[in-house]
Amino acid sequence: DAKTTQPPSMDCAEGRAANLPCNHSTISGNEYVYWYRQIHSQGPQYIIHGLKNNETNEMASLIITEDRKSSTLILPHATLRDTAVYYCIVSFMNYGGSQGNLIFGKGTKLSVKP
Amino acid sequence: SAVISQKPSRDICQRGTSLTIQCQVDSQVTMMFWYRQQPGQSLTLIATANQGSEATYESGFVIDKFPISRPNLTFSTLTVSNMSPEDSSIYLCSAGGGSNQPQHFGDGTRLSIL
């Protein structure tokens, strides 16, 4: 079973920030938080991941609470093309640095509206 | 990031037949994964395929039904055997390497069984 809890759906106005929450209260010390999204008829797209520090890349920012029991994915200026199902996943890092298995939950369906 | 190509992108098959899905990665990767996404559902991991060893199957999936090959570091196949309408799903391949690299996904094979 997935170790994360996400709201089933969210709406966001185009041009505004989209803040997607995720609870992972049973996360272990060696588990990372990964975010993927799946746009209709495509495979999941990697967005960002982090261990305990906040992370930012060209797509999004990831804010992880100090106790690591929850996190928020931020899309700073949502566009219609960001409409997708967003998955928050916790996964350990194998020895050698490779990512462990991904257990997908139901995710959050984000609808960006004009 | 790795680019994943799957063939075929879609197929319609008769029950009782088998189909082999190919997954090609544009760089050498240690680990490759196969997932199933049933209609309206999230992704479920079928098996992990490492080069040079037998695939590791998740609970509920067996080698006789979903044989997997991993002949080298850039290629894998998944065969869906003796298909029934319940096998109608999207089958996705992903690949991930070491050094803190996340998994990347292909766009999947949409399989319909008549």
XYZ file of N, CA and C in Angstrom, chain A residues 42-92:
153
model
N -0.320 9.838 -21.161
C 1.140 9.800 -21.134
C 1.616 8.997 -19.924
N 2.885 8.622 -19.936
C 3.476 7.991 -18.778
C 3.773 9.018 -17.705
N 3.975 8.587 -16.469
C 4.308 9.531 -15.391
C 5.591 10.292 -15.708
N 5.584 11.565 -15.329
C 6.721 12.449 -15.543
C 7.319 12.818 -14.199
N 8.604 12.602 -14.039
C 9.291 12.970 -12.801
C 9.284 14.489 -12.649
N 9.005 14.952 -11.414
C 9.013 16.394 -11.166
C 10.202 16.777 -10.275
N 10.249 16.179 -9.077
C 11.238 16.621 -8.094
C 11.302 15.606 -6.972
N 12.378 15.581 -6.215
C 12.410 14.755 -5.023
C 13.309 15.410 -3.978
N 13.146 14.956 -2.729
C 13.948 15.503 -1.641
C 13.970 14.570 -0.451
N 14.939 14.798 0.439
C 15.070 13.990 1.643
C 14.572 14.760 2.860
N 15.160 15.909 3.128
C 14.716 16.708 4.267
C 14.836 18.200 4.002
N 15.662 18.585 3.064
C 15.772 20.000 2.723
C 14.774 20.358 1.639
N 14.397 21.617 1.608
C 13.545 22.082 0.533
C 14.326 22.052 -0.777
N 13.636 21.742 -1.860
C 14.277 21.630 -3.158
C 13.514 22.460 -4.178
N 14.241 22.956 -5.159
C 13.624 23.724 -6.251
C 14.319 23.359 -7.549
N 13.519 23.189 -8.597
C 14.074 23.040 -9.939
C 13.228 23.865 -10.902
N 13.453 23.646 -12.186
C 12.769 24.487 -13.172
C 11.266 24.212 -13.232
N 10.839 23.102 -12.689
C 9.423 22.767 -12.747
C 8.660 23.195 -11.496
N 9.275 22.982 -10.328
C 8.509 23.131 -9.092
C 9.434 23.314 -7.893
N 8.795 23.566 -6.753
C 9.493 23.580 -5.466
C 8.874 22.533 -4.563
N 9.704 21.942 -3.723
C 9.247 20.935 -2.771
C 9.598 21.426 -1.375
N 8.562 21.557 -0.552
C 8.744 21.993 0.828
C 8.447 20.801 1.725
N 9.422 20.371 2.509
C 9.261 19.242 3.425
C 9.304 19.772 4.848
N 8.323 19.378 5.666
C 8.293 19.855 7.038
C 9.489 19.320 7.814
N 9.793 19.984 8.925
C 10.980 19.619 9.689
C 10.899 18.190 10.218
N 9.687 17.755 10.595
C 9.534 16.385 11.085
C 9.388 15.375 9.949
N 9.384 15.860 8.706
C 9.306 15.050 7.481
C 8.008 14.269 7.359
N 6.990 14.604 8.098
C 5.739 13.864 8.037
C 4.804 14.395 6.966
N 5.132 15.504 6.367
C 4.317 16.011 5.272
C 5.159 16.880 4.353
N 4.626 17.118 3.176
C 5.336 17.956 2.212
C 4.322 18.656 1.319
N 4.790 19.670 0.612
C 3.950 20.411 -0.322
C 4.714 20.622 -1.613
N 4.084 20.284 -2.717
C 4.634 20.578 -4.034
C 4.040 21.901 -4.486
N 4.892 22.802 -4.931
C 4.429 24.116 -5.377
C 4.768 24.311 -6.851
N 3.725 24.533 -7.642
C 3.901 24.972 -9.027
C 3.694 26.479 -9.016
N 4.716 27.270 -9.210
C 4.611 28.702 -8.906
C 3.636 29.476 -9.784
N 3.522 29.125 -11.033
C 2.604 29.819 -11.945
C 1.932 28.764 -12.819
N 0.842 28.224 -12.320
C 0.200 27.097 -13.010
C -0.342 27.514 -14.373
N -0.189 26.629 -15.356
C -0.769 26.837 -16.682
C -1.741 25.704 -16.972
N -2.504 25.849 -18.036
C -3.475 24.806 -18.389
C -2.767 23.474 -18.634
N -1.527 23.519 -19.110
C -0.777 22.289 -19.374
C -0.343 21.557 -18.110
N -0.520 22.197 -16.957
C -0.199 21.531 -15.686
C -1.362 20.680 -15.183
N -2.480 20.696 -15.880
C -3.602 19.835 -15.506
C -3.168 18.381 -15.644
N -3.228 17.631 -14.526
C -2.692 16.265 -14.494
C -3.031 15.642 -13.143
N -2.724 14.357 -13.015
C -2.759 13.693 -11.716
C -1.350 13.742 -11.141
N -1.243 14.243 -9.905
C 0.052 14.399 -9.252
C 0.205 13.345 -8.157
N 1.292 12.614 -8.220
C 1.551 11.541 -7.279
C 2.708 11.903 -6.353
N 2.468 11.764 -5.059
C 3.499 11.911 -4.039
C 3.873 10.500 -3.579
N 5.142 10.159 -3.613
C 5.587 8.796 -3.331
C 6.802 8.857 -2.414
N 6.833 7.998 -1.417
C 8.047 7.869 -0.608
C 8.752 6.584 -1.012
N 10.061 6.666 -1.150
C 10.835 5.524 -1.593
C 12.237 5.628 -1.039
N 12.792 4.467 -0.678
C 14.139 4.483 -0.142
C 15.154 4.569 -1.272
